[in-house]
mmCIF file of C-alpha atoms in Angstrom:
data_model
loop_
_atom_site.group_PDB
_atom_site.id
_atom_site.type_symbol
_atom_site.label_atom_id
_atom_site.label_comp_id
_atom_site.label_asym_id
_atom_site.label_seq_id
_atom_site.Cartn_x
_atom_site.Cartn_y
_atom_site.Cartn_z
ATOM 1 C CA MET A 247 2.096 -18.816 3.578
ATOM 2 C CA ARG A 248 0.371 -20.487 6.467
ATOM 3 C CA SER A 249 -3.123 -19.436 7.523
ATOM 4 C CA MET A 250 -3.476 -16.827 10.237
ATOM 5 C CA SER A 251 -4.759 -18.010 13.602
ATOM 6 C CA PRO A 252 -7.814 -16.057 14.813
ATOM 7 C CA GLU A 253 -6.493 -16.403 18.366
ATOM 8 C CA PHE A 254 -3.400 -14.437 17.354
ATOM 9 C CA PHE A 255 -5.551 -11.360 16.747
ATOM 10 C CA ARG A 256 -7.992 -11.901 19.619
ATOM 11 C CA GLU A 257 -5.100 -11.815 22.071
ATOM 12 C CA SER A 258 -3.263 -8.818 20.586
ATOM 13 C CA SER A 259 -3.328 -5.028 20.464
ATOM 14 C CA PHE A 260 -2.490 -3.016 17.351
ATOM 15 C CA LEU A 261 -1.631 0.519 16.289
ATOM 16 C CA VAL A 262 -2.061 1.625 12.658
ATOM 17 C CA THR A 263 -0.255 4.781 11.562
ATOM 18 C CA GLY A 264 -2.042 6.459 8.696
ATOM 19 C CA GLY A 265 -5.064 4.531 9.909
ATOM 20 C CA THR A 266 -7.575 6.739 8.085
ATOM 21 C CA GLY A 267 -5.967 6.316 4.662
ATOM 22 C CA SER A 268 -7.096 3.855 2.023
ATOM 23 C CA ILE A 269 -4.701 1.089 3.107
ATOM 24 C CA GLY A 270 -4.641 1.973 6.796
ATOM 25 C CA SER A 271 -8.426 2.056 7.185
ATOM 26 C CA GLU A 272 -8.768 -1.342 5.504
ATOM 27 C CA ILE A 273 -6.151 -2.741 7.898
ATOM 28 C CA VAL A 274 -8.291 -1.374 10.725
ATOM 29 C CA ARG A 275 -11.467 -2.975 9.328
ATOM 30 C CA GLN A 276 -9.839 -6.374 8.940
ATOM 31 C CA LEU A 277 -8.288 -6.233 12.430
ATOM 32 C CA LEU A 278 -11.696 -5.436 13.906
ATOM 33 C CA ASP A 279 -13.291 -8.284 11.951
ATOM 34 C CA LEU A 280 -10.632 -10.626 13.355
ATOM 35 C CA GLY A 281 -11.511 -9.573 16.922
ATOM 36 C CA ALA A 282 -8.389 -7.634 17.908
ATOM 37 C CA VAL A 283 -8.321 -6.689 21.593
ATOM 38 C CA VAL A 284 -7.269 -3.090 20.881
ATOM 39 C CA VAL A 285 -6.961 -1.142 17.628
ATOM 40 C CA ARG A 286 -5.551 2.396 17.776
ATOM 41 C CA ILE A 287 -5.827 4.639 14.743
ATOM 42 C CA PHE A 288 -2.986 7.143 14.563
ATOM 43 C CA SER A 289 -3.302 9.937 11.993
ATOM 44 C CA ARG A 290 -3.100 13.695 11.692
ATOM 45 C CA ASP A 291 -6.378 14.302 9.825
ATOM 46 C CA GLU A 292 -9.274 14.812 12.215
ATOM 47 C CA THR A 293 -11.809 15.068 9.382
ATOM 48 C CA LYS A 294 -10.911 11.610 8.061
ATOM 49 C CA GLN A 295 -11.040 10.291 11.625
ATOM 50 C CA TYR A 296 -14.542 11.710 12.009
ATOM 51 C CA HIS A 297 -15.733 10.048 8.781
ATOM 52 C CA LEU A 298 -14.182 6.705 9.710
ATOM 53 C CA GLN A 299 -15.787 6.898 13.158
ATOM 54 C CA GLU A 300 -19.142 7.511 11.476
ATOM 55 C CA GLU A 301 -18.600 4.372 9.410
ATOM 56 C CA LEU A 302 -17.293 2.065 12.137
ATOM 57 C CA GLY A 303 -19.331 3.377 15.066
ATOM 58 C CA SER A 304 -18.371 3.384 18.733
ATOM 59 C CA ARG A 305 -16.450 0.283 19.793
ATOM 60 C CA SER A 306 -14.804 -0.448 23.112
ATOM 61 C CA ASN A 307 -11.676 -1.818 21.415
ATOM 62 C CA LEU A 308 -11.178 1.100 18.989
ATOM 63 C CA ARG A 309 -9.457 4.419 19.709
ATOM 64 C CA TYR A 310 -8.674 7.407 17.512
ATOM 65 C CA LEU A 311 -5.442 9.297 18.179
ATOM 66 C CA ILE A 312 -4.454 12.562 16.514
ATOM 67 C CA GLY A 313 -0.738 12.652 15.842
ATOM 68 C CA ASP A 314 2.039 12.944 13.276
ATOM 69 C CA VAL A 315 4.675 10.278 12.646
ATOM 70 C CA ARG A 316 7.276 13.030 12.741
ATOM 71 C CA ASP A 317 6.540 13.430 16.471
ATOM 72 C CA GLY A 318 8.454 10.779 18.401
ATOM 73 C CA SER A 319 7.097 11.640 21.828
ATOM 74 C CA ARG A 320 3.485 11.372 20.629
ATOM 75 C CA LEU A 321 4.258 8.028 18.981
ATOM 76 C CA ARG A 322 5.796 6.643 22.168
ATOM 77 C CA ARG A 323 2.671 7.531 24.141
ATOM 78 C CA ALA A 324 0.421 6.056 21.470
ATOM 79 C CA MET A 325 2.343 2.767 21.477
ATOM 80 C CA GLN A 326 2.156 2.074 25.185
ATOM 81 C CA GLY A 327 0.727 -1.431 25.665
ATOM 82 C CA ILE A 328 0.727 -2.137 21.906
ATOM 83 C CA ASP A 329 1.915 -5.512 20.589
ATOM 84 C CA TYR A 330 2.037 -4.862 16.840
ATOM 85 C CA VAL A 331 2.325 -1.791 14.597
ATOM 86 C CA PHE A 332 1.319 -1.355 10.963
ATOM 87 C CA HIS A 333 3.098 1.701 9.577
ATOM 88 C CA ALA A 334 0.967 2.932 6.661
ATOM 89 C CA ALA A 335 1.396 6.706 7.109
ATOM 90 C CA ALA A 336 3.175 8.319 4.170
ATOM 91 C CA LEU A 337 3.054 10.987 1.517
ATOM 92 C CA LYS A 338 2.126 8.797 -1.451
ATOM 93 C CA HIS A 339 1.267 10.936 -4.478
ATOM 94 C CA VAL A 340 4.173 11.226 -6.917
ATOM 95 C CA PRO A 341 3.599 14.818 -8.148
ATOM 96 C CA SER A 342 2.937 16.090 -4.622
ATOM 97 C CA CYS A 343 6.222 14.641 -3.355
ATOM 98 C CA GLU A 344 8.046 15.868 -6.465
ATOM 99 C CA TYR A 345 7.075 19.463 -5.723
ATOM 100 C CA ASN A 346 7.395 19.150 -1.921
ATOM 101 C CA PRO A 347 10.564 17.056 -1.425
ATOM 102 C CA PHE A 348 11.400 18.408 2.051
ATOM 103 C CA GLU A 349 7.988 17.337 3.313
ATOM 104 C CA ALA A 350 8.292 13.910 1.651
ATOM 105 C CA VAL A 351 11.607 13.289 3.409
ATOM 106 C CA GLN A 352 10.231 14.446 6.759
ATOM 107 C CA THR A 353 7.226 12.107 6.623
ATOM 108 C CA ASN A 354 8.443 9.094 4.652
ATOM 109 C CA VAL A 355 12.041 8.874 5.903
ATOM 110 C CA TYR A 356 12.269 10.683 9.240
ATOM 111 C CA GLY A 357 8.723 9.569 10.120
ATOM 112 C CA THR A 358 9.624 5.901 9.565
ATOM 113 C CA GLN A 359 12.676 6.336 11.783
ATOM 114 C CA GLN A 360 10.501 7.851 14.499
ATOM 115 C CA VAL A 361 7.985 4.983 14.262
ATOM 116 C CA LEU A 362 10.728 2.365 14.644
ATOM 117 C CA GLN A 363 12.435 4.154 17.529
ATOM 118 C CA ALA A 364 9.143 4.626 19.372
ATOM 119 C CA ALA A 365 8.162 0.993 18.778
ATOM 120 C CA LEU A 366 11.449 -0.341 20.134
ATOM 121 C CA GLU A 367 11.269 1.904 23.204
ATOM 122 C CA ALA A 368 7.652 0.877 23.871
ATOM 123 C CA GLY A 369 8.429 -2.837 23.597
ATOM 124 C CA VAL A 370 6.358 -3.449 20.468
ATOM 125 C CA LYS A 371 6.893 -7.002 19.212
ATOM 126 C CA ARG A 372 6.563 -6.474 15.467
ATOM 127 C CA VAL A 373 6.395 -3.592 12.989
ATOM 128 C CA VAL A 374 5.206 -3.956 9.391
ATOM 129 C CA THR A 375 5.953 -1.006 7.101
ATOM 130 C CA ILE A 376 3.913 -0.502 3.933
ATOM 131 C CA SER A 377 6.005 0.318 0.847
ATOM 132 C CA THR A 378 5.469 0.703 -2.885
ATOM 133 C CA ASP A 379 6.827 -0.575 -6.194
ATOM 134 C CA LYS A 380 7.961 2.999 -6.839
ATOM 135 C CA ALA A 381 10.814 2.306 -4.377
ATOM 136 C CA VAL A 382 12.388 -0.042 -6.961
ATOM 137 C CA SER A 383 15.111 1.814 -8.926
ATOM 138 C CA PRO A 384 13.335 5.078 -8.087
ATOM 139 C CA VAL A 385 13.161 8.040 -10.425
ATOM 140 C CA SER A 386 10.788 10.104 -8.264
ATOM 141 C CA THR A 387 11.152 11.791 -4.890
ATOM 142 C CA MET A 388 8.358 9.644 -3.501
ATOM 143 C CA GLY A 389 10.041 6.440 -4.681
ATOM 144 C CA ALA A 390 13.415 7.521 -3.317
ATOM 145 C CA THR A 391 11.983 8.322 0.107
ATOM 146 C CA LYS A 392 10.139 4.995 0.255
ATOM 147 C CA LEU A 393 13.343 3.163 -0.709
ATOM 148 C CA LEU A 394 15.093 4.865 2.199
ATOM 149 C CA ALA A 395 12.229 3.843 4.476
ATOM 150 C CA GLU A 396 12.670 0.212 3.351
ATOM 151 C CA LYS A 397 16.411 0.423 4.035
ATOM 152 C CA ILE A 398 15.811 1.875 7.496
ATOM 153 C CA VAL A 399 13.556 -1.066 8.347
ATOM 154 C CA SER A 400 15.905 -3.789 7.050
ATOM 155 C CA SER A 401 19.050 -2.264 8.535
ATOM 156 C CA SER A 402 17.379 -1.680 11.906
ATOM 157 C CA GLN A 403 16.553 -5.378 12.124
ATOM 158 C CA SER A 404 20.274 -6.248 12.005
ATOM 159 C CA TRP A 405 20.935 -4.632 15.386
ATOM 160 C CA THR A 406 17.520 -5.092 16.957
ATOM 161 C CA LYS A 407 17.072 -7.912 19.457
ATOM 162 C CA GLY A 408 13.668 -9.209 20.506
ATOM 163 C CA HIS A 409 11.726 -7.306 17.859
ATOM 164 C CA VAL A 410 10.669 -8.256 14.321
ATOM 165 C CA LEU A 411 10.666 -5.606 11.597
ATOM 166 C CA CYS A 412 9.648 -6.125 7.972
ATOM 167 C CA SER A 413 8.251 -4.326 4.928
ATOM 168 C CA VAL A 414 5.509 -5.127 2.433
ATOM 169 C CA ARG A 415 5.835 -3.736 -1.080
ATOM 170 C CA PHE A 416 3.043 -3.630 -3.636
ATOM 171 C CA GLY A 417 1.905 -1.756 -6.722
ATOM 172 C CA ASN A 418 -1.219 0.300 -7.310
ATOM 173 C CA VAL A 419 -4.331 -0.564 -5.345
ATOM 174 C CA LEU A 420 -7.763 -0.209 -6.898
ATOM 175 C CA GLY A 421 -10.241 2.113 -5.227
ATOM 176 C CA SER A 422 -7.820 4.119 -3.088
ATOM 177 C CA ARG A 423 -8.328 7.863 -2.613
ATOM 178 C CA GLY A 424 -7.275 9.716 -5.728
ATOM 179 C CA SER A 425 -7.002 6.446 -7.661
ATOM 180 C CA ILE A 426 -7.600 6.120 -11.375
ATOM 181 C CA THR A 427 -11.015 4.498 -10.907
ATOM 182 C CA GLN A 428 -12.493 7.550 -9.202
ATOM 183 C CA LEU A 429 -10.687 9.988 -11.500
ATOM 184 C CA VAL A 430 -12.151 8.296 -14.587
ATOM 185 C CA ARG A 431 -15.625 8.330 -13.053
ATOM 186 C CA LYS A 432 -15.460 12.106 -12.671
ATOM 187 C CA GLN A 433 -14.104 12.532 -16.189
ATOM 188 C CA VAL A 434 -16.852 10.334 -17.664
ATOM 189 C CA GLN A 435 -19.506 12.279 -15.722
ATOM 190 C CA ARG A 436 -18.209 15.476 -17.339
ATOM 191 C CA GLY A 437 -18.406 13.847 -20.769
ATOM 192 C CA GLY A 438 -14.645 13.461 -21.120
ATOM 193 C CA PRO A 439 -11.953 13.589 -22.067
ATOM 194 C CA VAL A 440 -10.514 10.716 -20.026
ATOM 195 C CA THR A 441 -6.778 11.346 -19.649
ATOM 196 C CA LEU A 442 -4.140 8.706 -20.473
ATOM 197 C CA THR A 443 -0.489 9.394 -19.729
ATOM 198 C CA ASP A 444 0.956 6.989 -22.317
ATOM 199 C CA PRO A 445 -0.671 4.188 -24.398
ATOM 200 C CA ALA A 446 2.232 1.824 -23.597
ATOM 201 C CA MET A 447 2.116 2.354 -19.820
ATOM 202 C CA THR A 448 1.680 -0.742 -17.611
ATOM 203 C CA ARG A 449 1.056 -1.169 -13.902
ATOM 204 C CA PHE A 450 0.669 -3.837 -11.228
ATOM 205 C CA MET A 451 -2.793 -3.574 -9.623
ATOM 206 C CA MET A 452 -4.820 -5.307 -6.918
ATOM 207 C CA PRO A 453 -7.979 -4.522 -4.885
ATOM 208 C CA ILE A 454 -7.316 -3.051 -1.440
ATOM 209 C CA PRO A 455 -8.894 -5.865 0.674
ATOM 210 C CA LYS A 456 -6.757 -8.508 -1.059
ATOM 211 C CA ALA A 457 -3.580 -6.480 -0.590
ATOM 212 C CA VAL A 458 -4.316 -5.877 3.094
ATOM 213 C CA GLY A 459 -5.101 -9.545 3.706
ATOM 214 C CA LEU A 460 -1.598 -10.371 2.536
ATOM 215 C CA VAL A 461 -0.170 -7.575 4.711
ATOM 216 C CA LEU A 462 -1.698 -9.301 7.751
ATOM 217 C CA GLU A 463 -0.181 -12.591 6.614
ATOM 218 C CA ALA A 464 3.236 -10.919 6.442
ATOM 219 C CA LEU A 465 2.871 -9.841 10.064
ATOM 220 C CA CYS A 466 2.458 -13.472 11.098
ATOM 221 C CA GLN A 467 5.123 -14.881 8.766
ATOM 222 C CA SER A 468 8.016 -12.486 9.255
ATOM 223 C CA ARG A 469 11.176 -13.647 10.998
ATOM 224 C CA GLY A 470 12.761 -10.222 10.693
ATOM 225 C CA GLY A 471 14.221 -8.043 7.961
ATOM 226 C CA GLU A 472 12.309 -9.488 5.003
ATOM 227 C CA MET A 473 10.621 -7.690 2.173
ATOM 228 C CA PHE A 474 7.271 -9.243 1.283
ATOM 229 C CA ILE A 475 6.177 -8.433 -2.268
ATOM 230 C CA LEU A 476 2.601 -9.120 -3.265
ATOM 231 C CA ARG A 477 2.267 -11.051 -6.520
ATOM 232 C CA MET A 478 -0.082 -8.621 -8.192
ATOM 233 C CA PRO A 479 -1.598 -8.944 -11.675
ATOM 234 C CA ALA A 480 -0.278 -6.545 -14.314
ATOM 235 C CA LEU A 481 -2.207 -4.679 -16.998
ATOM 236 C CA LYS A 482 -1.942 -2.020 -19.682
ATOM 237 C CA VAL A 483 -3.342 1.270 -18.431
ATOM 238 C CA CYS A 484 -5.004 1.955 -21.802
ATOM 239 C CA ASP A 485 -6.937 -1.335 -21.455
ATOM 240 C CA LEU A 486 -7.909 -0.377 -17.915
ATOM 241 C CA LEU A 487 -9.239 2.984 -19.124
ATOM 242 C CA GLN A 488 -11.270 1.294 -21.850
ATOM 243 C CA VAL A 489 -12.998 -0.903 -19.280
ATOM 244 C CA LEU A 490 -13.487 1.960 -16.834
ATOM 245 C CA VAL A 491 -15.095 4.162 -19.487
ATOM 246 C CA GLU A 492 -17.458 1.344 -20.509
ATOM 247 C CA GLU A 493 -18.385 0.390 -16.947
ATOM 248 C CA TRP A 494 -18.822 3.925 -15.582
ATOM 249 C CA SER A 495 -20.832 4.928 -18.661
ATOM 250 C CA SER A 496 -23.159 1.989 -18.002
ATOM 251 C CA VAL A 497 -23.526 2.899 -14.319
ATOM 252 C CA LEU A 498 -24.129 6.570 -15.128
ATOM 253 C CA ASN A 499 -26.417 5.774 -18.090
ATOM 254 C CA LEU A 500 -24.152 7.568 -20.583
ATOM 255 C CA ASP A 501 -22.950 6.724 -24.091
ATOM 256 C CA PRO A 502 -19.310 5.533 -23.923
ATOM 257 C CA SER A 503 -18.720 6.246 -27.628
ATOM 258 C CA GLY A 504 -18.845 9.967 -26.906
ATOM 259 C CA VAL A 505 -16.059 9.857 -24.295
ATOM 260 C CA GLU A 506 -12.629 10.649 -25.759
ATOM 261 C CA ILE A 507 -9.476 9.083 -24.288
ATOM 262 C CA LYS A 508 -6.777 11.758 -24.598
ATOM 263 C CA THR A 509 -3.022 11.131 -24.239
ATOM 264 C CA ILE A 510 -1.385 13.827 -22.095
ATOM 265 C CA GLY A 511 2.112 12.444 -21.368
ATOM 266 C CA LYS A 512 3.780 11.271 -18.163
ATOM 267 C CA ARG A 513 3.646 13.362 -15.011
ATOM 268 C CA PRO A 514 6.838 14.523 -13.232
ATOM 269 C CA GLY A 515 8.614 11.561 -11.634
ATOM 270 C CA GLU A 516 6.374 8.963 -13.311
ATOM 271 C CA LYS A 517 7.682 5.748 -14.917
ATOM 272 C CA LEU A 518 6.368 4.084 -18.058
ATOM 273 C CA HIS A 519 6.565 0.660 -16.366
ATOM 274 C CA GLU A 520 6.902 -0.199 -12.672
ATOM 275 C CA ALA A 521 9.083 -2.927 -11.167
ATOM 276 C CA LEU A 522 8.236 -5.073 -8.151
ATOM 277 C CA MET A 523 11.870 -5.971 -7.510
ATOM 278 C CA THR A 524 15.363 -5.223 -8.743
ATOM 279 C CA ALA A 525 17.529 -7.791 -10.533
ATOM 280 C CA GLU A 526 19.577 -8.243 -7.353
ATOM 281 C CA GLU A 527 16.435 -8.853 -5.302
ATOM 282 C CA ALA A 528 15.103 -11.290 -7.915
ATOM 283 C CA GLU A 529 18.254 -13.386 -7.501
ATOM 284 C CA ARG A 530 17.496 -13.909 -3.808
ATOM 285 C CA ALA A 531 13.693 -13.878 -3.799
ATOM 286 C CA GLU A 532 11.692 -16.918 -2.764
ATOM 287 C CA MET A 533 8.300 -17.522 -4.360
ATOM 288 C CA GLY A 534 5.189 -18.268 -2.303
ATOM 289 C CA ASP A 535 1.625 -18.841 -3.448
ATOM 290 C CA GLU A 536 0.731 -15.158 -3.229
ATOM 291 C CA VAL A 537 3.974 -13.355 -2.396
ATOM 292 C CA PHE A 538 7.646 -13.095 -3.198
ATOM 293 C CA VAL A 539 9.813 -13.011 -0.070
ATOM 294 C CA ILE A 540 13.182 -11.280 -0.221
ATOM 295 C CA PRO A 541 15.319 -12.256 2.784
ATOM 296 C CA PRO A 542 17.645 -9.744 4.458
ATOM 297 C CA SER A 543 20.762 -8.917 2.419
ATOM 298 C CA HIS A 544 23.029 -11.120 4.560
ATOM 299 C CA VAL A 545 20.836 -14.172 3.904
ATOM 300 C CA LEU A 546 21.376 -16.035 0.630
ATOM 301 C CA GLY A 547 18.306 -16.873 -1.415
ATOM 302 C CA SER A 548 17.458 -20.391 -2.531
ATOM 303 C CA GLY A 549 16.569 -21.718 -5.974
ATOM 304 C CA GLU A 550 16.601 -20.028 -9.388
ATOM 305 C CA PRO A 551 16.200 -16.263 -9.828
ATOM 306 C CA ILE A 552 12.598 -15.105 -10.198
ATOM 307 C CA ALA A 553 13.636 -12.999 -13.192
ATOM 308 C CA PRO A 554 16.958 -12.342 -14.985
ATOM 309 C CA GLU A 555 16.559 -8.584 -14.452
ATOM 310 C CA GLU A 556 14.106 -6.146 -12.889
ATOM 311 C CA TYR A 557 10.655 -7.733 -12.463
ATOM 312 C CA LEU A 558 8.792 -5.202 -14.601
ATOM 313 C CA SER A 559 5.076 -4.760 -15.174
ATOM 314 C CA ASP A 560 5.435 -4.919 -18.970
ATOM 315 C CA ARG A 561 7.198 -8.306 -18.753
ATOM 316 C CA ALA A 562 4.735 -9.903 -16.353
ATOM 317 C CA PRO A 563 1.655 -11.739 -17.703
ATOM 318 C CA LEU A 564 -0.847 -8.996 -18.617
ATOM 319 C CA LEU A 565 -4.569 -9.207 -17.962
ATOM 320 C CA ASP A 566 -6.689 -8.833 -21.082
ATOM 321 C CA VAL A 567 -9.719 -6.531 -21.219
ATOM 322 C CA GLU A 568 -12.113 -9.146 -19.867
ATOM 323 C CA GLY A 569 -9.674 -10.104 -17.120
ATOM 324 C CA ILE A 570 -9.517 -6.451 -16.096
ATOM 325 C CA ARG A 571 -13.315 -6.215 -16.153
ATOM 326 C CA THR A 572 -13.584 -9.245 -13.865
ATOM 327 C CA LEU A 573 -10.951 -7.824 -11.507
ATOM 328 C CA LEU A 574 -12.813 -4.521 -11.209
ATOM 329 C CA ARG A 575 -16.262 -6.048 -10.800
ATOM 330 C CA ASP A 576 -15.026 -8.517 -8.178
ATOM 331 C CA ALA A 577 -13.599 -5.525 -6.287
ATOM 332 C CA GLY A 578 -17.059 -3.915 -6.238
ATOM 333 C CA LEU A 579 -15.767 -0.591 -7.543
ATOM 334 C CA PHE A 580 -18.704 0.486 -9.704
ATOM 335 C CA LYS A 581 -20.972 2.105 -7.136
ATOM 336 C CA LEU A 582 -22.621 5.510 -7.248
ATOM 337 C CA SER A 583 -22.135 6.194 -3.548
#
């Protein structure tokens, strides 16, 4: 992918839905660092907005807007004068969506529709929707709703003129709210046990800043209707837990040998292995340095298939324990604050 031009951001205004979440707030930080003319944070949680405002301080080019993506009229007002939208608002936790499916549909499906409709009415040039590997052959409510959101984006592009719509799909991100890194820290502090769903489980993982940097690249690269898939490293969750227990024990000055790792079984709607793309998508995907690009369904792919079947986390090259340790340390995750 070509490098982003700083001028592109210095001449543009942005709105980030879910802008106080783990992904959304990092998008905001990177946009501010790039000198965006206007950044509007759109979210429904005033407490998170307060904390983010404490972190970022008062800035003339930054505004905080309370609103819900289910509310089309509020979205249309928020998007007035906006050039580009990053749609990161979603219900993301698998068990929560599994037990609250009506709410998941309202936010992840209907909310995405409202964002696109508001953006088109407001004259927004481009919309990038953040998706998840759980949308691939979904078995959970969350994955199913995110798959529908992806389909809404790609199908809308086919009849949309003068606007560019695309999605970015990636696996787990390290350090997000409720992520495994923070959960293990709390469990280690209590002396264990550290909970493991299944010893064979694998996942794709990447630090948040790296993932968001590629999201910004997708904004610049998209021609409309594509799915950008971040080429994330894969790992065994049991190896990840081993490193986390060792590292957090060192930070907290505890003995790691006394911390039990206990297998508790998969949660409702959870897969043993995640896939970044289906077999059909792999047939059409094009490989870049840091992403796979799946063109719209009416566009034929070029070259050999990326994989003969689903691109699964257990079939991708797996990081070893030291590779995981390097990944985590480079991400700066082991901090007491």
